Tab-separated table of C-alpha atoms in Angstrom:
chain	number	residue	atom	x	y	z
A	1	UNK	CA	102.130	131.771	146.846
A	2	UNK	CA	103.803	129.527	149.243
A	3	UNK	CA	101.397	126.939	150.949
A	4	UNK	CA	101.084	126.460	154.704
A	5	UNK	CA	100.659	123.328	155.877
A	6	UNK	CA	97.523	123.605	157.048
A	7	UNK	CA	96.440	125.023	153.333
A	8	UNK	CA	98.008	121.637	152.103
A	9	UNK	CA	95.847	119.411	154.408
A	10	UNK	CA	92.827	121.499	153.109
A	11	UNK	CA	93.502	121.082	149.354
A	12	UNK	CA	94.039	117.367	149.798
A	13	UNK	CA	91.121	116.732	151.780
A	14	UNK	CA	88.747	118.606	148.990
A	15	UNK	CA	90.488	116.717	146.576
A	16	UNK	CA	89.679	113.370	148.174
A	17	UNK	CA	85.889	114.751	148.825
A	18	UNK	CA	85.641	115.494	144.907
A	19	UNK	CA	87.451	112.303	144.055
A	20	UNK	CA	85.055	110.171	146.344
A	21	UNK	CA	81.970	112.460	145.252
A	22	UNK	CA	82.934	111.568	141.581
A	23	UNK	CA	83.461	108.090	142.275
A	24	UNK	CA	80.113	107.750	144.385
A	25	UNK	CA	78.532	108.901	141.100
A	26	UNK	CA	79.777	106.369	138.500
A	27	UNK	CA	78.676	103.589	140.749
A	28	UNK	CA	75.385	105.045	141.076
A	29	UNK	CA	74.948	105.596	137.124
A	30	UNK	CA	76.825	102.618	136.291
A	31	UNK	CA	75.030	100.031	133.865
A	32	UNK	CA	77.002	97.135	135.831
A	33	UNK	CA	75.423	97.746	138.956
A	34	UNK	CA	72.402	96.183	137.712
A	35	UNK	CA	71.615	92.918	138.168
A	36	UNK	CA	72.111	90.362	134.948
A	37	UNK	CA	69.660	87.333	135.150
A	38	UNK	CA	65.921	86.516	135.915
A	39	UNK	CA	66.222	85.677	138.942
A	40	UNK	CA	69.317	88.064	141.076
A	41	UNK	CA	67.169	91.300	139.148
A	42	UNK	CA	64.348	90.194	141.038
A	43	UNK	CA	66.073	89.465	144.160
A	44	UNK	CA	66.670	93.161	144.319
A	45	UNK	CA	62.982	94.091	145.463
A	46	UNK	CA	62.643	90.958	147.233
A	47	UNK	CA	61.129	88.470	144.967
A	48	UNK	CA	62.194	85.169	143.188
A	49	UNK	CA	61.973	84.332	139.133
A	50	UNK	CA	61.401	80.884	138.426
A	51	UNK	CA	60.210	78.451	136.371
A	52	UNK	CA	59.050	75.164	135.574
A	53	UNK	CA	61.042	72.249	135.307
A	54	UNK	CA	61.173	68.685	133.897
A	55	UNK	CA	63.072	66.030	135.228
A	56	UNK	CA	63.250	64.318	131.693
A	57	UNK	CA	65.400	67.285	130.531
A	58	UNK	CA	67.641	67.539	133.259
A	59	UNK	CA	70.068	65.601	131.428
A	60	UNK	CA	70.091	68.535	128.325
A	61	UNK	CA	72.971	70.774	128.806
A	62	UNK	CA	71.476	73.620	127.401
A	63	UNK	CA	68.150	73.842	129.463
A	64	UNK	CA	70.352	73.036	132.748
A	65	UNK	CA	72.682	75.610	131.888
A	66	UNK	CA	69.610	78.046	131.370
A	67	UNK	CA	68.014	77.020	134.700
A	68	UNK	CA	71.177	77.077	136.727
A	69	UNK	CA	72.140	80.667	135.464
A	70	UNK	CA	68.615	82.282	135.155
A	71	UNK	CA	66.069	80.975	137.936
A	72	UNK	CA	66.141	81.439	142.001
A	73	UNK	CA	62.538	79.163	141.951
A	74	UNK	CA	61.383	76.111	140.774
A	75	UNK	CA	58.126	74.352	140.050
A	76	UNK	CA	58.123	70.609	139.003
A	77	UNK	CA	55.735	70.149	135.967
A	78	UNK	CA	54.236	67.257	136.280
A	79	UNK	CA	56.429	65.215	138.503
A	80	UNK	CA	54.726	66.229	141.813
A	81	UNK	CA	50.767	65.984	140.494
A	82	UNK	CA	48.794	63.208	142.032
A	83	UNK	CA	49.138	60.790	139.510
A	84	UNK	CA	52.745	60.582	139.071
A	85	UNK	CA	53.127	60.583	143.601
A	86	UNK	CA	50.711	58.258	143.990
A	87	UNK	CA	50.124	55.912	141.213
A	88	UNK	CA	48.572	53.152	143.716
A	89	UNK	CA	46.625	53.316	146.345
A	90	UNK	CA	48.839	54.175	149.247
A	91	UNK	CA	52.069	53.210	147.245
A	92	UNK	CA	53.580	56.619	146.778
A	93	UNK	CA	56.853	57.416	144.439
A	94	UNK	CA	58.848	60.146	144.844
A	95	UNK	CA	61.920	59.636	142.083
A	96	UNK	CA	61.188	61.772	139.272
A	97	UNK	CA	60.143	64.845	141.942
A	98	UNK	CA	63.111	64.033	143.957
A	99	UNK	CA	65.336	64.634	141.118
A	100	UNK	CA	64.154	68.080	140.091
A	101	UNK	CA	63.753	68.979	144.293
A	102	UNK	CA	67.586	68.066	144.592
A	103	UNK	CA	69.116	69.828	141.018
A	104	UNK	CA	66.780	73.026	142.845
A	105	UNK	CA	68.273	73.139	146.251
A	106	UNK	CA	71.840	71.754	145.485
A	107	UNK	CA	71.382	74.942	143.535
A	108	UNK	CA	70.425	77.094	146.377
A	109	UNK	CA	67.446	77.421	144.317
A	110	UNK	CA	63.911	77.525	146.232
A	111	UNK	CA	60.916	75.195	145.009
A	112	UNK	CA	57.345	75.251	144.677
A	113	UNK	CA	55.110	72.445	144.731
A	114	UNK	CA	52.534	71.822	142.254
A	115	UNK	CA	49.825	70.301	142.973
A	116	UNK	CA	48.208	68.151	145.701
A	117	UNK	CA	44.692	68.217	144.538
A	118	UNK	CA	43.209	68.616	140.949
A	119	UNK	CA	40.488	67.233	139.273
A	120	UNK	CA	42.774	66.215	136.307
A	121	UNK	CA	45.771	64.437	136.286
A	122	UNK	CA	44.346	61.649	139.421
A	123	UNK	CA	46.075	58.160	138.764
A	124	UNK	CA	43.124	55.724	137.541
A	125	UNK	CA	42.900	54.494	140.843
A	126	UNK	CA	41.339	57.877	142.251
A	127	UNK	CA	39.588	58.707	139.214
A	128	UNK	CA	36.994	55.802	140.238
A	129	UNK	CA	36.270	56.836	143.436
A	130	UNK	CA	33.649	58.780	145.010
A	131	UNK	CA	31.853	60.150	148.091
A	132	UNK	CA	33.481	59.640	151.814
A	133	UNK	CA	36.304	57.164	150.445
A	134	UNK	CA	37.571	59.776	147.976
A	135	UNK	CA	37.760	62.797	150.211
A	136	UNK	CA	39.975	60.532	152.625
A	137	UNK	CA	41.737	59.272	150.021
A	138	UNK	CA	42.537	63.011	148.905
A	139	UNK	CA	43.170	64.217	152.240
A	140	UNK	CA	45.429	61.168	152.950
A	141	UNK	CA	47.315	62.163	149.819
A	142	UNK	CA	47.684	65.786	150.571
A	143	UNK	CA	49.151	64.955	154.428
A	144	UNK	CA	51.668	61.893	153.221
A	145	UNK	CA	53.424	64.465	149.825
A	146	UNK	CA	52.833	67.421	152.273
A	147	UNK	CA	54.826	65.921	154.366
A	148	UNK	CA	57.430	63.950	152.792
A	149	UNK	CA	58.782	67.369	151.517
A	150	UNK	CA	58.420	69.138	154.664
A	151	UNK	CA	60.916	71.969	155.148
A	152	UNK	CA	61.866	71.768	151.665
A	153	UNK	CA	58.712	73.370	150.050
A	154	UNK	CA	58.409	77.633	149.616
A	155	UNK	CA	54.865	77.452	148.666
A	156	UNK	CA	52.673	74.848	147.809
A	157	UNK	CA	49.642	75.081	144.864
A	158	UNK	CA	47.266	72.901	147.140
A	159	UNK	CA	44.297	73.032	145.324
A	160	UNK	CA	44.275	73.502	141.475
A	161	UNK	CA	41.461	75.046	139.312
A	162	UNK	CA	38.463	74.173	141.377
A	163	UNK	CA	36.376	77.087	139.849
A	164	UNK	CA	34.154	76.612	136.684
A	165	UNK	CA	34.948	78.861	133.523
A	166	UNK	CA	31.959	81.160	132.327
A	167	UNK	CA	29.551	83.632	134.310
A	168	UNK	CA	28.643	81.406	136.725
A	169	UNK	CA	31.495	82.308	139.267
A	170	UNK	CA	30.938	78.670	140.673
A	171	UNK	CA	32.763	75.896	141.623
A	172	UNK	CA	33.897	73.082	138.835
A	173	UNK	CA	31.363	70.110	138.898
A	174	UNK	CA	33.961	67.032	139.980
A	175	UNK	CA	34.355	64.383	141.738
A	176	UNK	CA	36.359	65.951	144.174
A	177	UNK	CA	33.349	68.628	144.179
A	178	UNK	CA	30.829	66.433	144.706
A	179	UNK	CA	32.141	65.283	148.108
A	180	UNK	CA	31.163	68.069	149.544
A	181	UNK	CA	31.544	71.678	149.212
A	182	UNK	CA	34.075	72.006	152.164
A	183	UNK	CA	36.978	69.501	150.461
A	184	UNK	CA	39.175	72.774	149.291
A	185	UNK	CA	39.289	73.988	153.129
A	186	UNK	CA	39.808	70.458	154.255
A	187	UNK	CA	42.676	70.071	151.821
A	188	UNK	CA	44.035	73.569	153.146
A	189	UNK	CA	43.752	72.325	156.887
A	190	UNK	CA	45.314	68.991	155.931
A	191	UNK	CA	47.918	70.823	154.289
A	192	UNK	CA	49.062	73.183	157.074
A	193	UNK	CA	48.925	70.173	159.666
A	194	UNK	CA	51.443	68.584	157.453
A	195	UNK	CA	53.700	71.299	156.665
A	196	UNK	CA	53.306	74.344	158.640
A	197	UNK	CA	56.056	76.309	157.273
A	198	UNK	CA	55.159	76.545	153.467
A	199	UNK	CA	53.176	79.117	151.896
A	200	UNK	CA	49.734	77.442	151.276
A	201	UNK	CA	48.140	78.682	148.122
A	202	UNK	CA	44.917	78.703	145.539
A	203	UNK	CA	46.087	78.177	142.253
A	204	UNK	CA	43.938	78.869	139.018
A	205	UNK	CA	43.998	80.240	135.421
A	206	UNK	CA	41.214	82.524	133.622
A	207	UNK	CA	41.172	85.084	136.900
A	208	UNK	CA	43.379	87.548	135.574
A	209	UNK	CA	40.669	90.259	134.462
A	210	UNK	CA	38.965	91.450	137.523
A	211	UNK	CA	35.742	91.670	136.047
A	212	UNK	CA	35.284	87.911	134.724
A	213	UNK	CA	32.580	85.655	137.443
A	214	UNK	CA	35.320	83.226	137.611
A	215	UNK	CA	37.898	85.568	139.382
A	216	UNK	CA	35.046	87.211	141.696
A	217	UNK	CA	33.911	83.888	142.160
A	218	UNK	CA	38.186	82.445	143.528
A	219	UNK	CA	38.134	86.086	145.003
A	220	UNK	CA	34.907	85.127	147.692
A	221	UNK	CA	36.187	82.119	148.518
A	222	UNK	CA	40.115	83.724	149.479
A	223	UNK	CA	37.725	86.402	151.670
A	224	UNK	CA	35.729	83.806	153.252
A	225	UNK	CA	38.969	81.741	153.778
A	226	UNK	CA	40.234	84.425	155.752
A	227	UNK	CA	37.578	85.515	157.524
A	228	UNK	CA	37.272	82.283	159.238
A	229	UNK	CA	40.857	81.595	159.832
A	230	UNK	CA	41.268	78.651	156.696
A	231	UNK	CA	45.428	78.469	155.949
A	232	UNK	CA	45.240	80.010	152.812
A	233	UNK	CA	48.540	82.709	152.606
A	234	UNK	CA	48.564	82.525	149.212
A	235	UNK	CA	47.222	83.100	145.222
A	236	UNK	CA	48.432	81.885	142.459
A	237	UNK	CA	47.848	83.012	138.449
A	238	UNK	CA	48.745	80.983	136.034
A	239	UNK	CA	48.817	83.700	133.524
A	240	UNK	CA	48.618	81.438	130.031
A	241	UNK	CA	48.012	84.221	127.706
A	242	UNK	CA	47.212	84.896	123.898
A	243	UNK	CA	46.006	87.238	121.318
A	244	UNK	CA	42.486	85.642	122.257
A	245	UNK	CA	42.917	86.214	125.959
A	246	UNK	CA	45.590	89.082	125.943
A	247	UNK	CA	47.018	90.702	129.284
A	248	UNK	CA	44.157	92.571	130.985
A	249	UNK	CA	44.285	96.328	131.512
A	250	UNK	CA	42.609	95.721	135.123
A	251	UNK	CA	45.317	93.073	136.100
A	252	UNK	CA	47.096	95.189	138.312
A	253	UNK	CA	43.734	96.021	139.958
A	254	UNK	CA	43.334	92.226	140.344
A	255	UNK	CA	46.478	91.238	142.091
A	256	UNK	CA	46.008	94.538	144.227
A	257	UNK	CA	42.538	93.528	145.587
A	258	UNK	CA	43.142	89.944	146.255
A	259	UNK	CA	46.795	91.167	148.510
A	260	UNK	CA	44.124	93.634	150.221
A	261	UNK	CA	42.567	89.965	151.591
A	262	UNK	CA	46.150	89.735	153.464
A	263	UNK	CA	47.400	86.741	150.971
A	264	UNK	CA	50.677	86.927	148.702
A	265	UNK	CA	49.397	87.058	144.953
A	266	UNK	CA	52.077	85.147	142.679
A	267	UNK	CA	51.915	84.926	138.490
A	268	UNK	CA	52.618	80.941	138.626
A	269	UNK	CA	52.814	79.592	135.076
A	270	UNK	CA	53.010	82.567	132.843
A	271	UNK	CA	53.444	81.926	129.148
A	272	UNK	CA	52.581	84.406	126.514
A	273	UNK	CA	51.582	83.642	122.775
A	274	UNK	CA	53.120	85.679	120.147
A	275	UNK	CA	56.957	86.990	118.905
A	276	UNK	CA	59.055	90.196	118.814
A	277	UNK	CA	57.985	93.362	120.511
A	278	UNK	CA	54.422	92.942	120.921
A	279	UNK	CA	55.051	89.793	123.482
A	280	UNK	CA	58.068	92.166	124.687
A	281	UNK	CA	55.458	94.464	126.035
A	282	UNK	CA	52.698	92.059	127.687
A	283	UNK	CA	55.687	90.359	129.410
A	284	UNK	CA	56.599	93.807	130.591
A	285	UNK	CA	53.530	94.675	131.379
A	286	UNK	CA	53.006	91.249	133.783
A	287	UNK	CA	56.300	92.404	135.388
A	288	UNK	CA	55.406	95.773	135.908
A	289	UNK	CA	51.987	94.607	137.789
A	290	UNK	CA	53.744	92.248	140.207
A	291	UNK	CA	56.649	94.801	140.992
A	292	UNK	CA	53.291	97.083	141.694
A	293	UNK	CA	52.139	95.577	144.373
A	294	UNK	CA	54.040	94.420	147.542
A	295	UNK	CA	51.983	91.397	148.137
A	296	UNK	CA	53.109	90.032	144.223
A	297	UNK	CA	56.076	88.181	146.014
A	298	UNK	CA	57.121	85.922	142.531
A	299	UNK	CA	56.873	85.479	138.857
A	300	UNK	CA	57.265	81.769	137.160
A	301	UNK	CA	57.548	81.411	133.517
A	302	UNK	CA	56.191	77.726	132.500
A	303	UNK	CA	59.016	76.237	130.782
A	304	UNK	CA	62.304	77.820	129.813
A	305	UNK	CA	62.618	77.619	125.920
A	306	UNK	CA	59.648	77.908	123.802
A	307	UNK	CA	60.182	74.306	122.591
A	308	UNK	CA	60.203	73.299	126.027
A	309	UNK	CA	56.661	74.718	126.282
A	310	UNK	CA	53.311	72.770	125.960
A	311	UNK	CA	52.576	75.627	123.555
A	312	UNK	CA	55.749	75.234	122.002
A	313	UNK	CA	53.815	76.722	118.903
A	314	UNK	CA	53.002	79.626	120.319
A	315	UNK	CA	56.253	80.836	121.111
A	316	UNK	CA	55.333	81.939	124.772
A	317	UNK	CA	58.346	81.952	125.963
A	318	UNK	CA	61.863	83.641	127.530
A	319	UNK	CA	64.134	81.874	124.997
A	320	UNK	CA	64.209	80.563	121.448
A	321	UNK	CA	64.500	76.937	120.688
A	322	UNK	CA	67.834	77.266	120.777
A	323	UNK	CA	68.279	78.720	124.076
A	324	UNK	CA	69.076	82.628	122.593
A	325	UNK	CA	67.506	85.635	124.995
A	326	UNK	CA	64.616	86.932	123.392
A	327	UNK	CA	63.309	90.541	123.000
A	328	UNK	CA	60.761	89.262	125.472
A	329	UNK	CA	63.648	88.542	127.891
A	330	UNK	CA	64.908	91.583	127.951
A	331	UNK	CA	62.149	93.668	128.334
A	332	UNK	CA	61.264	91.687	131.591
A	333	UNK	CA	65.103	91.751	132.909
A	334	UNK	CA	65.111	95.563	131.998
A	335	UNK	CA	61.666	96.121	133.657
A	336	UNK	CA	63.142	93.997	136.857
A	337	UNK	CA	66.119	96.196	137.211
A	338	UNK	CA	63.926	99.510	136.883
């Protein structure tokens, strides 16, 4: 049969629409179109992957290589806590924080700052004080690191486990405590007056299980926070977890009802105790409840190889001692790029 031209331009158009249609498909289905590391996988719905960093192992090839590759977030470990930014009265050093802030955004990584106010880790100084000079010495902290690293900070772990463990569902007898039961909205307020863009969060471990005192207990205070216009925009849950405290099966429920206050919920210092598939599916199972809930806008492991952990024991982590992926690692990267 002899072709017209106009049959012609049909039979190549349909051509190209089957070609394209085909082509359309393999990009869809293809395995490559998935995201590769920690921290682009979770880009894709919007959130960040980080972890927590060290300055002293910044010089480590490994670990850098690791952080540069993996992570879009950063938390110092210990280099921003009181007593390391202020180890004299009003003398405040920045050096050791500075270095991991840097290595994070010369990386066009983000960084969260951990933590202005704790009970634990006050230099000596602080630890002696008491009553109206300690609240203003807190409060003076909070505004001078609040705002040293203005416009650098994505969210900031303000206050750190002020809530007692047990039934009581209380707050944690200290000396920050005893100056009166207001200091963790007068650190908030003092917070957002320094730095008005970062995320201002609550930041505590043991809240995970919806049921516990202690997480009804952080969960009253975030509703009463926001019912009287406090700065609080954000929870955070540390997420240290073992065969003795395992992954809750109400934890989605938990992150769920404290985003239902209006705050972002984020899993801040995760670490989980064990080996092989069994930690492969509690990691997965953390990931799944964040990617559940809109409000869940981050996941940060604490520490990047298990001998980099303060559980190095415990194996809790993404990668071996050696810096290998483990089956843990790939059951949160797969559940990412679901």
């Amino acid at each position: 049969m002899k072709l017209t031209s106009r049959s012609v331009s049909r039979a190549v158009l349909v051509s190209t629409m089957v070609t394209a249609t085909a082509a359309a498909s393999v990009l869809v289905a293809s395995p490559a179109s998935a995201a590769t590391t920690l921290g682009a996988s979770a880009a894709q719905s919007g959130r960040y992957f980080g972890t927590a960093v060290a300055a002293g192992k910044l010089g480590d090839s490994t670990y850098v290589n690791i952080l540069n590759r993996e992570f879009d977030m950063v938390t110092a470990e210990n280099e921003m806590k009181m007593d390391a930014t202020e180890p004299n009265p009003g003398q405040f050093s920045y050096g050791n924080a500075d270095r991991i802030v840097n290595h994070a955004r010369n990386q066009g990584k983000r960084v969260r700052g951990h933590a202005l106010a704790w009970h634990q880790q006050q230099p000596g100084w602080m630890q002696n004080m008491s009553g109206s000079a300690l609240r203003q010495a807190m409060l003076n902290h909070v505004t001078q690191v609040a705002t040293y690293y203005r416009g650098k900070i994505h969210s900031w772990d303000v206050v750190n486990e002020a809530f007692a463990d047990g039934n009581s569902g209380g707050r944690r007898d200290s000396n920050l405590q005893r100056t009166g039961n207001d200091w963790i909205e007068a650190a908030f307020r003092a917070a957002r007056a320094a730095d008005p863009g970062a995320k201002l969060c609550y930041n505590d471990y043991n809240t995970d299980n919806w049921s516990h005192a202690k997480t009804q207990g952080v969960y009253r205070m975030v509703q009463d926070f926001k019912s009287r216009g406090v700065p609080i925009d954000c929870v955070g849950f540390q997420a240290h977890f073992n065969s003795g405290n395992p992954v809750p099966n109400n934890y989605h429920t938990t992150l769920q009802n404290f985003a239902n206050l209006g705050v972002d919920v984020q899993i801040t210092e995760l670490d989980i105790a064990g080996s092989g598939s069994s930690q492969a599916d509690q990691f997965k199972g953390v990931t799944q409840a964040c990617l559940a809930v809109s409000r869940c806008n981050g996941i940060t492991v604490w520490g990047i190889r298990d001998s980099d952990s303060w559980r190095a024991s415990d194996t809790p982590l993404l990668f071996d001692r050696n810096g290998n992926k483990k089956a843990a690692y790939n059951s949160v990267l797969a559940q990412l790029n679901s």
